[in-house]
CSV table of C-alpha atoms in Angstrom, one decimal:
chain,number,residue,atom,x,y,z
B,1,MET,CA,0.0,0.0,0.0
B,2,ALA,CA,3.0,2.3,0.6
B,3,GLU,CA,3.9,1.9,-3.0
B,4,LEU,CA,0.4,2.8,-4.2
B,5,ALA,CA,0.4,5.9,-2.0
B,6,SER,CA,3.7,6.9,-3.5
B,7,LEU,CA,2.1,6.5,-7.0
B,8,VAL,CA,-0.7,8.8,-6.2
B,9,GLN,CA,1.7,11.4,-4.8
B,10,ARG,CA,3.7,11.3,-8.0
B,11,LEU,CA,0.5,11.5,-10.1
B,12,GLU,CA,-0.6,14.6,-8.3
B,13,VAL,CA,2.8,16.2,-8.9
B,14,ALA,CA,2.7,15.3,-12.5
B,15,VAL,CA,-0.8,16.8,-13.1
B,16,GLY,CA,0.3,19.8,-11.1
B,17,ARG,CA,3.3,20.4,-13.3
B,18,LEU,CA,1.2,20.0,-16.4
B,19,GLU,CA,-1.2,22.7,-15.2
B,20,ALA,CA,1.6,24.9,-14.0
B,21,VAL,CA,3.4,24.7,-17.3
B,22,SER,CA,0.3,25.2,-19.4
B,23,GLY,CA,-0.7,28.1,-17.2
B,24,ASP,CA,2.2,30.0,-18.8
B,25,GLY,CA,0.3,30.2,-22.0
B,26,GLY,CA,-3.0,31.1,-20.3
B,27,GLY,CA,-3.3,34.4,-22.2
B,28,SER,CA,-6.1,35.3,-24.5
B,29,ALA,CA,-5.7,35.4,-28.2
B,30,GLY,CA,-4.5,39.0,-27.9
B,31,GLY,CA,-1.6,37.9,-25.7
B,32,ASP,CA,-2.5,40.3,-22.8
B,33,GLY,CA,-1.9,37.6,-20.1
B,34,VAL,CA,-5.6,37.1,-19.4
B,35,VAL,CA,-6.8,33.5,-19.2
B,36,ALA,CA,-9.4,32.7,-21.7
B,37,ALA,CA,-12.9,32.2,-20.4
B,38,TYR,CA,-13.2,28.6,-21.6
B,39,VAL,CA,-9.8,27.8,-20.0
B,40,GLU,CA,-11.1,29.1,-16.7
B,41,ALA,CA,-14.2,27.0,-17.1
B,42,TYR,CA,-12.1,23.9,-17.7
B,43,ASP,CA,-10.1,24.7,-14.6
B,44,GLY,CA,-13.4,24.4,-12.7
B,45,ILE,CA,-13.8,20.8,-13.9
B,46,ILE,CA,-10.3,19.9,-12.7
B,47,THR,CA,-10.9,21.5,-9.3
B,48,ARG,CA,-14.4,20.0,-8.7
B,49,SER,CA,-15.0,16.7,-10.3
B,50,VAL,CA,-11.5,15.5,-11.1
B,51,GLY,CA,-10.3,16.6,-7.6
B,52,GLN,CA,-13.1,14.6,-5.9
B,53,TYR,CA,-12.4,11.6,-8.1
B,54,MET,CA,-8.7,11.6,-7.3
B,55,THR,CA,-9.4,11.9,-3.6
B,56,LEU,CA,-11.8,8.9,-3.5
B,57,SER,CA,-9.4,6.9,-5.7
B,58,GLN,CA,-6.7,7.4,-3.2
B,59,GLN,CA,-8.9,6.4,-0.3
B,60,ILE,CA,-10.0,3.2,-2.1
B,61,GLY,CA,-6.4,2.3,-3.0
B,62,GLY,CA,-5.3,-0.7,-5.0
B,63,ASP,CA,-5.2,-0.5,-8.8
B,64,VAL,CA,-7.8,2.3,-9.0
B,65,GLN,CA,-5.3,5.0,-7.9
B,66,LYS,CA,-2.8,4.1,-10.6
B,67,HIS,CA,-4.8,5.7,-13.4
B,68,ALA,CA,-3.6,9.0,-14.7
B,69,PHE,CA,-6.3,11.5,-15.8
B,70,SER,CA,-4.5,13.5,-18.4
B,71,CYS,CA,-5.9,17.0,-18.3
B,72,GLN,CA,-6.1,18.9,-21.6
B,73,ARG,CA,-5.5,22.4,-20.3
B,74,GLN,CA,-2.3,22.8,-22.3
B,75,LEU,CA,-4.1,22.2,-25.6
B,76,LEU,CA,-7.0,24.5,-24.6
B,77,VAL,CA,-4.5,27.3,-23.7
B,78,THR,CA,-2.8,26.8,-27.1
B,79,SER,CA,-6.1,27.0,-29.0
B,80,SER,CA,-7.2,30.2,-27.1
B,81,CYS,CA,-4.1,32.1,-28.3
B,82,SER,CA,-3.3,30.4,-31.6
B,83,GLN,CA,-4.9,29.7,-35.0
B,84,LYS,CA,-5.9,26.2,-36.0
B,85,PRO,CA,-2.9,24.3,-37.4
B,86,SER,CA,-2.8,21.9,-40.3
B,87,ASP,CA,-4.0,18.3,-39.8
B,88,ALA,CA,-0.4,17.1,-39.5
B,89,SER,CA,0.4,19.6,-36.7
B,90,LEU,CA,-2.9,18.9,-34.9
B,91,THR,CA,-2.0,15.2,-34.9
B,92,ALA,CA,1.3,16.0,-33.2
B,93,LEU,CA,-0.5,18.2,-30.7
B,94,LEU,CA,-2.8,15.4,-29.8
B,95,ALA,CA,-0.1,12.7,-29.5
B,96,PRO,CA,0.6,13.1,-25.7
B,97,VAL,CA,-3.1,12.7,-24.9
B,98,SER,CA,-3.3,9.7,-27.2
B,99,LYS,CA,-0.4,8.1,-25.5
B,100,VAL,CA,-1.9,8.4,-22.1
B,101,ILE,CA,-5.2,7.0,-23.3
B,102,GLN,CA,-3.4,3.9,-24.7
B,103,GLN,CA,-1.5,3.4,-21.5
B,104,VAL,CA,-4.7,3.5,-19.4
B,105,GLN,CA,-6.4,0.9,-21.6
B,106,THR,CA,-3.3,-1.3,-21.7
B,107,PHE,CA,-3.1,-1.1,-17.9
B,108,ARG,CA,-6.7,-2.5,-17.6
B,109,GLU,CA,-5.9,-5.4,-20.0
B,110,GLN,CA,-2.9,-6.3,-18.0
B,111,ASN,CA,-4.8,-6.4,-14.7
B,112,ARG,CA,-7.9,-8.5,-15.6
B,113,SER,CA,-7.5,-10.4,-12.3
B,114,SER,CA,-7.6,-7.3,-10.2
B,115,PRO,CA,-10.4,-7.2,-7.6
B,116,LEU,CA,-11.1,-3.7,-8.9
B,117,PHE,CA,-11.4,-4.8,-12.5
B,118,ASN,CA,-14.8,-3.2,-12.9
B,119,HIS,CA,-13.4,0.1,-11.7
B,120,LEU,CA,-10.5,-0.1,-14.2
B,121,SER,CA,-12.8,-1.1,-17.0
B,122,ALA,CA,-15.1,1.9,-16.3
B,123,VAL,CA,-12.1,4.2,-16.7
B,124,SER,CA,-10.7,2.4,-19.7
B,125,GLU,CA,-13.9,2.3,-21.6
B,126,SER,CA,-14.6,6.1,-21.1
B,127,VAL,CA,-11.2,7.7,-21.1
B,128,PRO,CA,-11.3,8.1,-25.0
B,129,ALA,CA,-13.8,10.9,-24.3
B,130,LEU,CA,-10.7,13.1,-23.9
B,131,GLY,CA,-10.4,12.8,-27.7
B,132,TRP,CA,-13.4,15.2,-28.1
B,133,VAL,CA,-10.8,17.8,-29.2
B,134,ALA,CA,-10.4,16.0,-32.5
B,135,MET,CA,-14.2,15.4,-33.1
B,136,ALA,CA,-16.2,17.7,-35.3
B,137,PRO,CA,-18.9,18.8,-35.7
B,138,LYS,CA,-20.4,17.0,-32.7
B,139,PRO,CA,-17.8,16.7,-29.8
B,140,GLY,CA,-20.5,16.8,-27.1
B,141,PRO,CA,-22.4,13.7,-28.2
B,142,TYR,CA,-19.1,11.9,-28.5
B,143,VAL,CA,-18.3,12.6,-24.8
B,144,LYS,CA,-21.8,11.3,-23.9
B,145,GLU,CA,-21.2,8.1,-25.9
B,146,MET,CA,-18.0,7.4,-24.0
B,147,GLN,CA,-19.7,8.1,-20.7
B,148,ASP,CA,-22.4,5.6,-21.6
B,149,ALA,CA,-19.7,3.0,-22.4
B,150,ALA,CA,-18.5,3.3,-18.8
B,151,GLN,CA,-21.9,2.7,-17.2
B,152,PHE,CA,-21.9,-1.0,-18.0
B,153,TYR,CA,-19.1,-1.4,-15.5
B,154,THR,CA,-20.0,1.4,-13.0
B,155,ASN,CA,-23.4,-0.4,-12.6
B,156,ARG,CA,-21.4,-3.5,-11.7
B,157,VAL,CA,-19.5,-1.5,-9.1
B,158,LEU,CA,-22.7,-0.2,-7.6
B,159,LYS,CA,-24.2,-3.7,-7.5
B,160,ASP,CA,-21.2,-5.1,-5.7
B,161,TYR,CA,-20.7,-2.3,-3.2
B,162,LYS,CA,-24.1,-0.7,-2.7
B,163,GLU,CA,-24.7,-2.6,0.6
B,164,LYS,CA,-21.0,-3.0,1.5
B,165,ASP,CA,-18.9,0.2,1.1
B,166,GLN,CA,-20.4,3.6,0.4
B,167,LYS,CA,-16.9,4.9,-0.7
B,168,HIS,CA,-17.1,2.9,-3.9
B,169,VAL,CA,-20.6,4.3,-4.6
B,170,ASP,CA,-19.3,7.8,-4.1
B,171,TRP,CA,-16.4,7.0,-6.4
B,172,VAL,CA,-18.8,6.0,-9.2
B,173,LYS,CA,-20.8,9.3,-8.8
B,174,ALA,CA,-17.6,11.3,-8.8
B,175,TYR,CA,-16.2,9.7,-11.9
B,176,LEU,CA,-19.4,9.9,-13.9
B,177,SER,CA,-19.7,13.6,-12.9
B,178,ILE,CA,-16.4,14.3,-14.7
B,179,TRP,CA,-17.9,13.3,-18.0
B,180,THR,CA,-21.2,15.0,-17.3
B,181,GLU,CA,-19.4,18.3,-16.5
B,182,LEU,CA,-17.1,17.9,-19.5
B,183,GLN,CA,-20.1,17.3,-21.8
B,184,ASN,CA,-21.8,20.4,-20.6
B,185,TYR,CA,-18.5,22.3,-20.9
B,186,VAL,CA,-18.0,21.2,-24.5
B,187,LYS,CA,-21.6,22.1,-25.5
B,188,GLN,CA,-21.2,25.6,-24.1
B,189,HIS,CA,-17.7,26.5,-25.3
B,190,HIS,CA,-16.9,24.1,-28.2
B,191,THR,CA,-20.2,23.3,-29.7
B,192,THR,CA,-19.0,22.2,-33.2
B,193,GLY,CA,-15.4,21.4,-32.3
B,194,LEU,CA,-12.4,22.8,-30.5
B,195,ALA,CA,-12.5,26.6,-30.6
B,196,TRP,CA,-9.4,28.3,-32.0
B,197,SER,CA,-8.3,31.9,-32.0
B,198,LYS,CA,-8.8,33.9,-35.2
B,199,SER,CA,-5.6,35.8,-34.6
B,200,GLY,CA,-2.1,35.1,-33.3
B,201,PRO,CA,0.4,32.5,-34.6
B,202,VAL,CA,-0.6,29.2,-36.1
B,203,ALA,CA,-0.4,26.5,-33.4
B,204,SER,CA,2.6,24.2,-33.4
B,205,ALA,CA,3.5,21.3,-31.3
B,206,SER,CA,7.2,22.3,-31.3
B,207,ALA,CA,6.5,25.9,-30.3
B,208,ALA,CA,7.5,26.8,-26.7
B,209,PRO,CA,4.8,28.3,-24.4
B,210,PRO,CA,4.9,32.1,-23.9
B,211,PRO,CA,7.1,33.5,-21.0
B,212,ARG,CA,5.6,32.9,-17.5
B,213,ALA,CA,4.2,35.9,-15.7
B,214,GLY,CA,3.8,34.3,-12.3
B,215,PRO,CA,6.1,32.3,-10.0
B,216,PRO,CA,8.4,29.6,-11.5
B,217,PRO,CA,7.0,26.1,-12.0
B,218,PRO,CA,7.5,23.4,-9.4
B,219,GLY,CA,10.8,21.7,-9.0
B,220,PRO,CA,11.8,18.3,-10.5
B,221,PRO,CA,9.6,15.3,-9.9
B,222,PRO,CA,10.2,12.9,-7.0
B,223,PRO,CA,12.9,10.3,-7.4
B,224,PRO,CA,11.8,7.0,-9.0
B,225,MET,CA,10.2,4.5,-6.6
B,226,ALA,CA,12.0,1.4,-5.6
B,227,SER,CA,10.5,-1.8,-6.9
B,228,SER,CA,8.6,-3.8,-4.3
B,229,GLY,CA,7.7,-6.6,-6.6
B,230,GLY,CA,4.5,-8.5,-7.0
B,231,SER,CA,2.5,-5.4,-8.0
B,232,GLY,CA,0.9,-7.0,-10.9
B,233,ASP,CA,1.2,-3.9,-13.2
B,234,GLN,CA,3.5,-3.1,-16.1
B,235,GLY,CA,6.6,-3.2,-13.9
B,236,PRO,CA,8.6,-0.4,-12.2
B,237,ASP,CA,10.6,0.6,-15.2
B,238,THR,CA,7.6,1.0,-17.5
B,239,ARG,CA,5.6,2.8,-14.7
B,240,ASN,CA,8.4,5.2,-13.9
B,241,ALA,CA,8.8,6.0,-17.6
B,242,LEU,CA,5.1,6.8,-17.8
B,243,PHE,CA,5.2,9.3,-14.9
B,244,ALA,CA,8.5,10.7,-16.2
B,245,SER,CA,6.8,11.5,-19.5
B,246,LEU,CA,3.9,13.2,-17.7
B,247,ASN,CA,6.3,15.3,-15.6
B,248,LYS,CA,7.9,16.7,-18.8
B,249,GLY,CA,4.9,19.1,-19.2
B,250,ALA,CA,5.2,21.0,-22.4
B,251,ASP,CA,8.5,19.4,-23.1
B,252,VAL,CA,6.7,16.1,-23.9
B,253,THR,CA,6.4,17.2,-27.6
B,254,LYS,CA,10.0,18.2,-28.1
B,255,GLY,CA,10.9,14.8,-29.5
B,256,LEU,CA,8.5,15.2,-32.4
B,257,LYS,CA,10.0,15.7,-35.8
B,258,HIS,CA,9.0,18.9,-37.6
B,259,VAL,CA,7.8,18.4,-41.2
B,260,PRO,CA,9.4,20.9,-43.6
B,261,LYS,CA,7.1,22.6,-46.1
B,262,ASP,CA,8.8,20.9,-49.0
B,263,GLN,CA,7.7,17.5,-47.5
B,264,MET,CA,4.0,18.4,-46.9
B,265,THR,CA,1.8,16.6,-49.4
B,266,HIS,CA,-0.9,19.2,-49.3
B,267,LYS,CA,1.6,21.8,-50.5
B,268,ASN,CA,3.4,19.4,-52.9
B,269,PRO,CA,0.9,17.2,-54.7
B,270,ASN,CA,3.7,15.6,-56.7
B,271,LEU,CA,4.8,13.8,-53.5
B,272,ARG,CA,1.5,11.7,-53.6
B,273,THR,CA,2.6,10.0,-56.8
B,274,GLN,CA,6.0,8.9,-55.5
B,275,THR,CA,6.5,5.1,-55.4
B,276,GLY,CA,8.2,5.3,-51.9
B,277,PRO,CA,6.1,5.8,-48.8
B,278,VAL,CA,5.8,9.3,-47.4
B,279,ARG,CA,6.6,9.6,-43.7
B,280,THR,CA,3.9,10.9,-41.5
B,281,GLY,CA,3.7,11.9,-37.8
B,282,PRO,CA,2.2,9.7,-35.1
B,283,LYS,CA,-1.5,9.0,-35.4
B,284,PRO,CA,-3.4,9.7,-32.2
B,285,PHE,CA,-5.9,7.5,-30.4
B,286,THR,CA,-5.1,4.2,-32.2
B,287,THR,CA,-6.8,2.2,-29.5
B,288,SER,CA,-9.5,-0.5,-29.2
B,289,LYS,CA,-11.9,2.5,-29.4
B,290,PRO,CA,-12.7,4.2,-32.8
B,291,ALA,CA,-9.8,6.3,-33.9
B,292,VAL,CA,-10.2,9.8,-32.5
B,293,THR,CA,-9.0,11.7,-35.5
B,294,ALA,CA,-10.6,13.7,-38.3
B,295,ALA,CA,-11.1,10.3,-40.1
B,296,ALA,CA,-13.4,9.2,-37.2
B,297,SER,CA,-16.3,11.1,-38.7
B,298,ARG,CA,-16.0,9.1,-42.0
B,299,LYS,CA,-18.0,5.9,-41.5
B,300,LEU,CA,-18.0,2.9,-43.8
B,301,PRO,CA,-21.3,2.3,-45.6
B,302,PRO,CA,-23.7,-0.3,-44.1
B,303,VAL,CA,-23.8,-3.7,-45.9
B,304,LEU,CA,-26.6,-6.3,-46.0
B,305,GLU,CA,-26.0,-8.6,-48.9
B,306,LEU,CA,-25.5,-12.2,-50.0
B,307,ASP,CA,-22.0,-12.8,-51.4
B,308,GLY,CA,-21.9,-16.4,-52.7
B,309,LYS,CA,-22.9,-18.5,-49.7
B,310,LYS,CA,-22.2,-15.8,-47.1
B,311,TRP,CA,-24.6,-13.2,-45.8
B,312,LYS,CA,-22.7,-10.1,-45.0
B,313,VAL,CA,-24.1,-7.7,-42.4
B,314,GLU,CA,-21.6,-4.9,-41.8
B,315,ASN,CA,-21.4,-1.4,-40.3
B,316,GLN,CA,-25.0,-1.2,-39.2
B,317,GLU,CA,-25.5,1.6,-36.7
B,318,GLY,CA,-28.8,2.0,-34.8
B,319,VAL,CA,-30.8,-0.1,-37.2
B,320,GLN,CA,-33.7,-2.0,-35.7
B,321,GLY,CA,-35.5,-4.7,-37.6
B,322,LEU,CA,-32.8,-6.1,-39.9
B,323,VAL,CA,-34.1,-9.4,-41.4
B,324,ILE,CA,-32.6,-12.2,-43.4
B,325,SER,CA,-35.4,-14.4,-44.6
B,326,ASP,CA,-34.4,-16.1,-47.9
B,327,THR,CA,-31.9,-18.6,-46.4
B,328,GLU,CA,-30.6,-22.0,-47.3
B,329,LEU,CA,-28.9,-24.7,-45.3
B,330,LYS,CA,-25.5,-24.2,-46.9
B,331,GLN,CA,-25.4,-20.4,-46.2
B,332,VAL,CA,-23.6,-18.7,-43.3
B,333,VAL,CA,-24.1,-15.2,-41.7
B,334,TYR,CA,-21.2,-12.9,-40.8
B,335,ALA,CA,-22.1,-9.8,-38.8
B,336,PHE,CA,-19.2,-7.3,-38.4
B,337,LYS,CA,-19.2,-4.0,-36.5
B,338,CYS,CA,-23.0,-3.8,-36.0
B,339,ASN,CA,-23.9,-1.5,-33.1
B,340,ASN,CA,-27.2,-0.8,-31.4
B,341,SER,CA,-29.1,-2.8,-33.9
B,342,THR,CA,-31.3,-6.0,-34.1
B,343,LEU,CA,-30.9,-8.8,-36.6
B,344,GLN,CA,-33.4,-11.7,-37.2
B,345,ILE,CA,-32.5,-14.7,-39.3
B,346,LYS,CA,-35.3,-16.9,-40.5
B,347,GLY,CA,-35.0,-20.5,-41.6
B,348,LYS,CA,-32.2,-23.1,-41.1
B,349,ILE,CA,-28.6,-22.1,-42.0
B,350,ASN,CA,-25.1,-23.5,-41.4
B,351,SER,CA,-23.5,-21.0,-39.0
B,352,ILE,CA,-23.5,-17.5,-37.6
B,353,THR,CA,-20.6,-15.3,-36.6
B,354,LEU,CA,-20.8,-12.0,-34.6
B,355,ASP,CA,-17.5,-10.1,-34.8
B,356,ASN,CA,-16.8,-6.7,-33.1
B,357,CYS,CA,-20.4,-5.9,-32.5
B,358,LYS,CA,-21.8,-3.8,-29.6
B,359,LYS,CA,-25.3,-3.9,-28.2
B,360,LEU,CA,-26.5,-6.1,-31.0
B,361,GLY,CA,-29.6,-8.3,-30.6
B,362,LEU,CA,-29.7,-11.5,-32.6
B,363,VAL,CA,-32.7,-13.8,-33.0
B,364,PHE,CA,-32.6,-16.9,-35.3
B,365,ASP,CA,-34.5,-20.1,-35.9
B,366,ASP,CA,-32.1,-23.0,-36.5
B,367,VAL,CA,-28.3,-23.5,-37.0
B,368,VAL,CA,-26.8,-26.8,-37.8
B,369,GLY,CA,-23.2,-25.8,-37.1
B,370,ILE,CA,-22.0,-23.2,-34.6
B,371,ILE,CA,-22.7,-19.7,-33.4
B,372,GLU,CA,-19.5,-17.7,-32.7
B,373,VAL,CA,-19.4,-14.5,-30.7
B,374,ILE,CA,-16.0,-12.8,-31.0
B,375,ASN,CA,-14.7,-9.4,-29.7
B,376,CYS,CA,-18.2,-8.2,-28.9
B,377,ARG,CA,-19.8,-6.3,-26.0
B,378,ASP,CA,-23.3,-6.3,-24.6
B,379,VAL,CA,-24.8,-8.6,-27.1
B,380,LYS,CA,-28.0,-10.7,-26.8
B,381,VAL,CA,-28.5,-14.0,-28.7
B,382,GLN,CA,-31.8,-15.8,-28.8
B,383,VAL,CA,-32.4,-19.2,-30.4
B,384,LEU,CA,-36.0,-20.1,-31.3
B,385,GLY,CA,-35.2,-23.6,-32.7
B,386,LYS,CA,-32.1,-25.7,-32.3
B,387,VAL,CA,-28.3,-25.0,-32.2
B,388,PRO,CA,-25.6,-27.5,-31.2
B,389,THR,CA,-22.8,-25.2,-30.1
B,390,ILE,CA,-22.4,-21.6,-29.0
B,391,SER,CA,-18.8,-20.2,-28.8
B,392,ILE,CA,-18.0,-17.0,-26.9
B,393,ASN,CA,-14.5,-15.5,-27.2
B,394,LYS,CA,-13.0,-12.2,-26.0
B,395,THR,CA,-16.5,-10.8,-25.2
B,396,ASP,CA,-17.7,-8.6,-22.3
B,397,GLY,CA,-21.4,-9.0,-21.8
B,398,CYS,CA,-23.3,-11.8,-23.6
B,399,HIS,CA,-26.9,-13.0,-22.8
B,400,VAL,CA,-27.9,-16.2,-24.4
B,401,TYR,CA,-31.6,-17.1,-24.5
B,402,LEU,CA,-32.2,-20.8,-25.1
B,403,SER,CA,-35.4,-22.4,-26.4
B,404,LYS,CA,-36.8,-25.7,-25.1
B,405,ASP,CA,-35.4,-27.5,-28.1
B,406,SER,CA,-31.9,-26.1,-27.6
B,407,LEU,CA,-31.3,-27.0,-23.9
B,408,GLU,CA,-28.7,-29.6,-24.9
B,409,CYS,CA,-26.4,-27.2,-26.8
B,410,GLU,CA,-22.8,-26.8,-25.7
B,411,ILE,CA,-21.6,-23.3,-24.7
B,412,VAL,CA,-17.8,-22.9,-25.0
B,413,SER,CA,-16.3,-19.7,-23.6
B,414,ALA,CA,-12.8,-18.2,-23.4
B,415,LYS,CA,-11.4,-14.8,-22.3
B,416,SER,CA,-14.9,-13.5,-21.7
B,417,SER,CA,-16.9,-12.0,-18.9
B,418,GLU,CA,-20.5,-11.1,-17.9
B,419,MET,CA,-21.9,-14.1,-19.6
B,420,ASN,CA,-25.4,-15.3,-18.7
B,421,VAL,CA,-27.6,-18.1,-20.1
B,422,LEU,CA,-31.4,-17.8,-19.8
B,423,VAL,CA,-33.3,-21.0,-19.6
B,424,PRO,CA,-37.1,-21.2,-20.2
B,425,GLY,CA,-39.3,-22.6,-17.5
B,426,LYS,CA,-42.7,-24.4,-17.7
B,427,ASP,CA,-44.6,-21.1,-17.3
B,428,GLY,CA,-42.7,-19.4,-20.1
B,429,ASP,CA,-40.5,-17.3,-17.7
B,430,TYR,CA,-36.7,-17.4,-18.1
B,431,THR,CA,-34.3,-18.3,-15.4
B,432,GLU,CA,-31.0,-16.4,-15.7
B,433,ILE,CA,-27.8,-18.4,-14.9
B,434,PRO,CA,-24.3,-16.9,-15.0
B,435,VAL,CA,-21.5,-18.7,-16.8
B,436,PRO,CA,-18.5,-19.2,-14.5
B,437,GLU,CA,-15.6,-16.9,-15.1
B,438,GLN,CA,-13.2,-17.8,-12.3
B,439,PHE,CA,-11.6,-21.3,-11.9
B,440,LYS,CA,-9.4,-23.1,-9.5
B,441,THR,CA,-6.7,-25.5,-10.7
B,442,VAL,CA,-4.8,-28.0,-8.5
B,443,TRP,CA,-2.4,-30.9,-9.1
B,444,ASP,CA,-3.7,-34.2,-7.8
B,445,GLY,CA,-0.4,-36.0,-8.3
B,446,LYS,CA,-1.2,-37.2,-11.8
B,447,LYS,CA,-2.9,-34.4,-13.6
B,448,LEU,CA,-4.3,-30.9,-13.3
B,449,VAL,CA,-7.9,-30.7,-11.9
B,450,THR,CA,-9.8,-27.6,-12.7
B,451,THR,CA,-13.1,-26.6,-10.9
B,452,CYS,CA,-15.2,-23.5,-10.7
B,453,THR,CA,-14.7,-21.3,-7.7
B,454,GLU,CA,-17.5,-20.6,-5.3
B,455,ILE,CA,-17.7,-17.0,-6.4
B,456,ALA,CA,-17.5,-17.8,-10.1
B,457,GLY,CA,-21.0,-16.7,-10.7
């Protein structure tokens, strides 16, 4: 616990240095040293919601307090006194935020056995909301979408601790209030995208902040922690490197390479026809979440078609009532990146695959082969006829509704959580039964024997 307390102390120093350094550039677009109104409004979020969240995280301890909430004040200060840069320069400006988001999400994946995994998942699923600065023309709804992604796990925290520890309930309220405040802030000050000054220099990631008018920034960060072993995280070297990069403040972008004008493709169209690749800067927010770049607003067209023996159902967003009715036994159905939609498959087919789908409802009659659910989240599958095998892999949240004719089907799962099977009763009501997620393995002298733990459900 002493090591964790030290982590939080270093985190507070890191955030403090970021705010102090970025405060140097807190002038308005006119450069008169007055902090822009929307920068002051953002400071209020840091003081209220983020401050309360950090305090509660420190009280809870464990893995929760290892997360770094990377404030964006530096970028807001830059936009308040600078003109909007080119896409390449904007990518470089967003790179530090992107890096921290990736580290938060990686930390969650490396600590799936943590007793606070639901807490870590709530943060990991919603932290891409910090990428609103690259979303246009609707950054506010994007923040709301990321907040909704966290509620699946915050509800689990509330369920587990509502009657046990009020501190965790307060933690959920404090964390969700961060995104509620941020959403209101974005709607008020950056309605259609990050607001940039109409005067002043063009923003540049390599540009140094204006001279500081107030007292000097805090001193160097605390010395690196000594390794205590057995922490279960990324290791002391990786962890120290993370905090060292945060403590750099504005210097975090000094390692980025400046692209000369003669190498910019938008100013030199002939470069686009060269046979060799053109080097580009780092691309932000390349995480498991949709890329938070200008390309995020470009969506692939929805697909519902029969290609040979395969029914393709792809990129469906918020479509209720998708139906595949003209089916044959030799055909298969492949649903890819279908979100907030429902799909009904009539007749008897060979197999069904759900890949990278979110909040998809699937209803089908009969499958003679297998149903595969891969890399999905919050999906519901209902069989009306028969199915021999259902496979669930790398999925968080899957409800399987069985029919009376499909009670003998085999359900195979791996690397998945929040799985429930609903079995019909005589009166037509369903009984929900959780699929075990936690197991115990022992050596009996001849072989390994694996059994479900008592708290597996």
